[in-house]
PDB file of C-alpha atoms in Angstrom:
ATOM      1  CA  UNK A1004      25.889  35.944  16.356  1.00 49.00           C
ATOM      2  CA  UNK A1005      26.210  33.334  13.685  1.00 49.00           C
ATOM      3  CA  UNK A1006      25.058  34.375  10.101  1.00 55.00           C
ATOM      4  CA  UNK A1007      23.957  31.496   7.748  1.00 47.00           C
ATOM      5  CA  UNK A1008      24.167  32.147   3.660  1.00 50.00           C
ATOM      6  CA  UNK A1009      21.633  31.988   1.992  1.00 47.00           C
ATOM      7  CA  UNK A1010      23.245  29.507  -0.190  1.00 46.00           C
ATOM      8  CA  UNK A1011      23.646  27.407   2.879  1.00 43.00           C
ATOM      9  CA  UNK A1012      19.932  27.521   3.725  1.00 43.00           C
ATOM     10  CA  UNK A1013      18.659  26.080   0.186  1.00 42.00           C
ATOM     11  CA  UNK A1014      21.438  23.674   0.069  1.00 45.00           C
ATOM     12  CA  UNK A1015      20.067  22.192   3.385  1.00 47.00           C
ATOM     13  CA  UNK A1016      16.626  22.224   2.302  1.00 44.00           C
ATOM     14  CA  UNK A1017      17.390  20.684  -0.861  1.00 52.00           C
ATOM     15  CA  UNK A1018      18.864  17.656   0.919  1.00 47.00           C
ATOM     16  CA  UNK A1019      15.662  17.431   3.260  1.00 51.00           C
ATOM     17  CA  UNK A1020      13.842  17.375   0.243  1.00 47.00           C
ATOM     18  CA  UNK A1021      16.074  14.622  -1.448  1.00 49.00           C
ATOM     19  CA  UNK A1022      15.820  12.481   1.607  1.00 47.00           C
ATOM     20  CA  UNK A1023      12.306  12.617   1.933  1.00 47.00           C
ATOM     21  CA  UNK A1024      11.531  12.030  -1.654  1.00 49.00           C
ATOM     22  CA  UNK A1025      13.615   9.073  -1.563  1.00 49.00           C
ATOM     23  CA  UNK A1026      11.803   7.747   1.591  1.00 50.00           C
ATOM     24  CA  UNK A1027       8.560   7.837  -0.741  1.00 49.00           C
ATOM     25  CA  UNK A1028       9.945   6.268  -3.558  1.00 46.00           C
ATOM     26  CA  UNK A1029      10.936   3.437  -1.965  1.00 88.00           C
ATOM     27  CA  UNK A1030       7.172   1.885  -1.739  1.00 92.00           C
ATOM     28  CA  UNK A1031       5.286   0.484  -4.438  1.00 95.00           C
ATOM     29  CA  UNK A1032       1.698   0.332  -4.796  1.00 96.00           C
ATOM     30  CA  UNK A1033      -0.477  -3.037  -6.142  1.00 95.00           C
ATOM     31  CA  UNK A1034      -4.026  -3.549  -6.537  1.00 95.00           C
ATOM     32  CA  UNK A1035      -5.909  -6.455  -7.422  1.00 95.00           C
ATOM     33  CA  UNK A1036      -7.585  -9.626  -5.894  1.00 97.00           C
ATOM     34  CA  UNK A1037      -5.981 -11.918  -3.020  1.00 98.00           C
ATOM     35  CA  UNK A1038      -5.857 -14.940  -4.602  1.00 98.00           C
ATOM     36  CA  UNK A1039      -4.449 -17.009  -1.454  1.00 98.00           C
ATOM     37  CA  UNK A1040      -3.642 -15.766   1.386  1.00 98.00           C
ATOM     38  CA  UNK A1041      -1.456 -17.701   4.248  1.00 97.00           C
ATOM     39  CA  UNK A1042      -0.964 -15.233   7.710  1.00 96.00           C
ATOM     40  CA  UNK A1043       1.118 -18.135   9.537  1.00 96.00           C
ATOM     41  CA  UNK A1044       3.240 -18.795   6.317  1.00 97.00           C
ATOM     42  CA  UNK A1045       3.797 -14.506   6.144  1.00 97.00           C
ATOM     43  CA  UNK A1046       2.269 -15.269   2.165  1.00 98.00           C
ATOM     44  CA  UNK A1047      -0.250 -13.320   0.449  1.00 98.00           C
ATOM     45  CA  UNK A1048      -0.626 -13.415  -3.621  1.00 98.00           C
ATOM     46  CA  UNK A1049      -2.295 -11.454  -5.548  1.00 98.00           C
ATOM     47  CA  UNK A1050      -3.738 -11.419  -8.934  1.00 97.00           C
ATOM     48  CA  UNK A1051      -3.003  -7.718 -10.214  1.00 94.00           C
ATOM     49  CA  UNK A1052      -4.804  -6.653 -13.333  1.00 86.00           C
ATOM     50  CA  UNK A1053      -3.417  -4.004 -15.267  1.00 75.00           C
ATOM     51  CA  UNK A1054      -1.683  -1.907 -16.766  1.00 71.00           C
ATOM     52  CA  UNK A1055      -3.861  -2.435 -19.558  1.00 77.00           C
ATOM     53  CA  UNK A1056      -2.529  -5.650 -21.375  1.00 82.00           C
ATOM     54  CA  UNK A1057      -4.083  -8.287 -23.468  1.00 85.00           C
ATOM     55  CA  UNK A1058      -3.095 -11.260 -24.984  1.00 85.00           C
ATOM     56  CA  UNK A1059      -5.283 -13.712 -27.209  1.00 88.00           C
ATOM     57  CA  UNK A1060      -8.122 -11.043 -26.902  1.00 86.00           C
ATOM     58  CA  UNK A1061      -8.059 -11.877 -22.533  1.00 85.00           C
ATOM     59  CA  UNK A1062      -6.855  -9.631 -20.320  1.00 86.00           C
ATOM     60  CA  UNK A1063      -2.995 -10.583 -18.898  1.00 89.00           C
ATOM     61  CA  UNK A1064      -3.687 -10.921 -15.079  1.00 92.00           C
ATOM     62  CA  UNK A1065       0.105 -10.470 -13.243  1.00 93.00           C
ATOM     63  CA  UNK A1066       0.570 -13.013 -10.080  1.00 96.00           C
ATOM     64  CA  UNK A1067       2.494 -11.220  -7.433  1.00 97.00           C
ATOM     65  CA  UNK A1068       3.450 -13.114  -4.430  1.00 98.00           C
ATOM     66  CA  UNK A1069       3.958 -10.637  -1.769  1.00 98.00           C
ATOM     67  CA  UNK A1070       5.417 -11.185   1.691  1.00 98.00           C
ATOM     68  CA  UNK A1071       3.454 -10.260   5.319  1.00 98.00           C
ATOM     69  CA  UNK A1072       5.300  -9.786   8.553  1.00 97.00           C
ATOM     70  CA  UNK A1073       3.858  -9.125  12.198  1.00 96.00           C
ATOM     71  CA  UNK A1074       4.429  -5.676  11.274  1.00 96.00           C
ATOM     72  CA  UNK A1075       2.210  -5.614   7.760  1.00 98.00           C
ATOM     73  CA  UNK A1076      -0.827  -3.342   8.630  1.00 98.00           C
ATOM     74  CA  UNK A1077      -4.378  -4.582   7.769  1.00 98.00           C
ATOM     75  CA  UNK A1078      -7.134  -2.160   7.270  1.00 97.00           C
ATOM     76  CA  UNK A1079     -10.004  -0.764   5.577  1.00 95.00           C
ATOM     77  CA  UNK A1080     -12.017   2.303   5.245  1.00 91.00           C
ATOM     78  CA  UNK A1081     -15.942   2.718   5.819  1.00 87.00           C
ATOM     79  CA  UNK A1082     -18.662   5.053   5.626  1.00 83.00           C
ATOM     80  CA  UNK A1083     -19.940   6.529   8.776  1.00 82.00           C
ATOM     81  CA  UNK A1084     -22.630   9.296   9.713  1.00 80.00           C
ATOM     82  CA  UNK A1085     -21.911  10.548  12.752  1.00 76.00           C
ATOM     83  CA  UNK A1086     -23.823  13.176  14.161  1.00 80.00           C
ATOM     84  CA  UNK A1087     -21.035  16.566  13.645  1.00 77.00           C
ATOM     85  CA  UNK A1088     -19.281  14.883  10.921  1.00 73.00           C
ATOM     86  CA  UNK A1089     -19.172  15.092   7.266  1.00 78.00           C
ATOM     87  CA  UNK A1090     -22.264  13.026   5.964  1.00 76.00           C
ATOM     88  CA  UNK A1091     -20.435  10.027   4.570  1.00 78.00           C
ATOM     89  CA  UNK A1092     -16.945  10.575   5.879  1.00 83.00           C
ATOM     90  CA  UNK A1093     -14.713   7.346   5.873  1.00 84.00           C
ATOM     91  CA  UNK A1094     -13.469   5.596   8.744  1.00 83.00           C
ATOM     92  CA  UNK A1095      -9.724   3.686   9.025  1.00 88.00           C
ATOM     93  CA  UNK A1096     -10.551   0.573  10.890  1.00 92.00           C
ATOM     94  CA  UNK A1097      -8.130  -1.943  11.335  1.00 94.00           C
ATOM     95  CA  UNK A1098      -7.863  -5.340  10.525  1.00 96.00           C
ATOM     96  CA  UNK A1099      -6.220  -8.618  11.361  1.00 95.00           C
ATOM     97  CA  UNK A1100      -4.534 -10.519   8.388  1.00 96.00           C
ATOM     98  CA  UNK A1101      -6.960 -13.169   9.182  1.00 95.00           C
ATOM     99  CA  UNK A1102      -9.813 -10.641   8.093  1.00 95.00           C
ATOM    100  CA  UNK A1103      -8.335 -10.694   4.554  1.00 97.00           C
ATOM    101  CA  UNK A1104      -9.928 -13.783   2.547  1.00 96.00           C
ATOM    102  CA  UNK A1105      -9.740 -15.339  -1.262  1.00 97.00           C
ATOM    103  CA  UNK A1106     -11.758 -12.849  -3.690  1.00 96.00           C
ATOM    104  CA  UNK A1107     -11.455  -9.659  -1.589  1.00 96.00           C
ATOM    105  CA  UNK A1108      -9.880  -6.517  -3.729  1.00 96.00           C
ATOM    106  CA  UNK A1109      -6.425  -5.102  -1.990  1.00 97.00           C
ATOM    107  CA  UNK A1110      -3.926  -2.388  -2.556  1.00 97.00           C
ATOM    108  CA  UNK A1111      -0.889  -3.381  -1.042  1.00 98.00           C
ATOM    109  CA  UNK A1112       1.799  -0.769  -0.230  1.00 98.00           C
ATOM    110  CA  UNK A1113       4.883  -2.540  -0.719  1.00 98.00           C
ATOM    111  CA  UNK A1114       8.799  -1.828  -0.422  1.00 98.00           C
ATOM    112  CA  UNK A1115      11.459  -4.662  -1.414  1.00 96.00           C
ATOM    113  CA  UNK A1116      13.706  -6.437   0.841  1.00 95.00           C
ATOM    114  CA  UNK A1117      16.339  -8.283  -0.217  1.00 93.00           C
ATOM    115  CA  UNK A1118      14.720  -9.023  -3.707  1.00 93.00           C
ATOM    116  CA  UNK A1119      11.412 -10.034  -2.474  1.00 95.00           C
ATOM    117  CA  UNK A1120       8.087  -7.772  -1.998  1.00 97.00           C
ATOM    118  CA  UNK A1121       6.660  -7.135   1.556  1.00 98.00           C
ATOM    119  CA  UNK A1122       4.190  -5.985   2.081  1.00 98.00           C
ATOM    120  CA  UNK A1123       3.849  -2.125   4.416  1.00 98.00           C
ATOM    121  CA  UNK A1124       0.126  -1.954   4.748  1.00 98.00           C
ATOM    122  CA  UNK A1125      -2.884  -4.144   2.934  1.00 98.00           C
ATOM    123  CA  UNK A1126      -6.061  -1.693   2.581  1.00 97.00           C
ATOM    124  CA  UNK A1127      -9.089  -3.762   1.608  1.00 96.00           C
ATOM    125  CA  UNK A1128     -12.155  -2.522  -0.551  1.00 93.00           C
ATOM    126  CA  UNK A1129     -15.359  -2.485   0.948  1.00 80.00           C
ATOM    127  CA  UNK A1130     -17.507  -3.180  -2.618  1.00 66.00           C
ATOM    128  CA  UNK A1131     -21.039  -3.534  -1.089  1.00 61.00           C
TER     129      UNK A1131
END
């Protein structure tokens, strides 16, 4: 019968801890309004207000210019009442990059690769 130290046990779990905090600090979240967006050209920019700067009494707006790949996520959330449901519970629906226009408000979940943003997922704001 094998015996494993205690000392053994919370050195293990402090490594599966490590690893998976790493894993989650390795994406970066934006927010702010798609200023162009190009699917074909794997381009999407957006104009990022905040943190809370200003200069020559405007707010500073920060231009990011974040990549898209096939495997960049679309999607947003909306209200639903369904009958057996939480009155009002949100709904993940999915989107095509195509969906995402000029004007609409994003957060983009973003990692870097190779110096450059890309972009994980793109969750648009429904602001009607």
């Amino acid at each position: 019968m094998l015996r494993y130290s205690p000392l053994a046990f919370v050195v293990a779990l402090g490594v599966i801890l490590a690893v998976t905090g790493a894993d989650a600090a390795r994406t970066t979240t934006y927010s702010g309004t798609v200023a162009a967006i190009d699917p074909p050209g794997g381009l999407l920019i957006l104009n990022e207000l905040g943190p809370w700067r200003v200069a020559q009494g405007q707010p500073v707006v920060t231009r990011r210019s974040v990549a898209i790949t096939p495997d960049t996520k679309f999607n947003t959330f909306i209200r639903v009442n369904v009958p057996g449901a939480f009155a009002g519970d949100f709904l993940e629906v999915a989107l095509d990059a195509n969906d995402v226009t000029p004007g609409d408000f994003v957060t983009v979940e973003c990692v870097v690769e190779r110096g450059r943003l890309v972009a994980v997922r793109v969750t648009v704001a429904e602001l009607d």
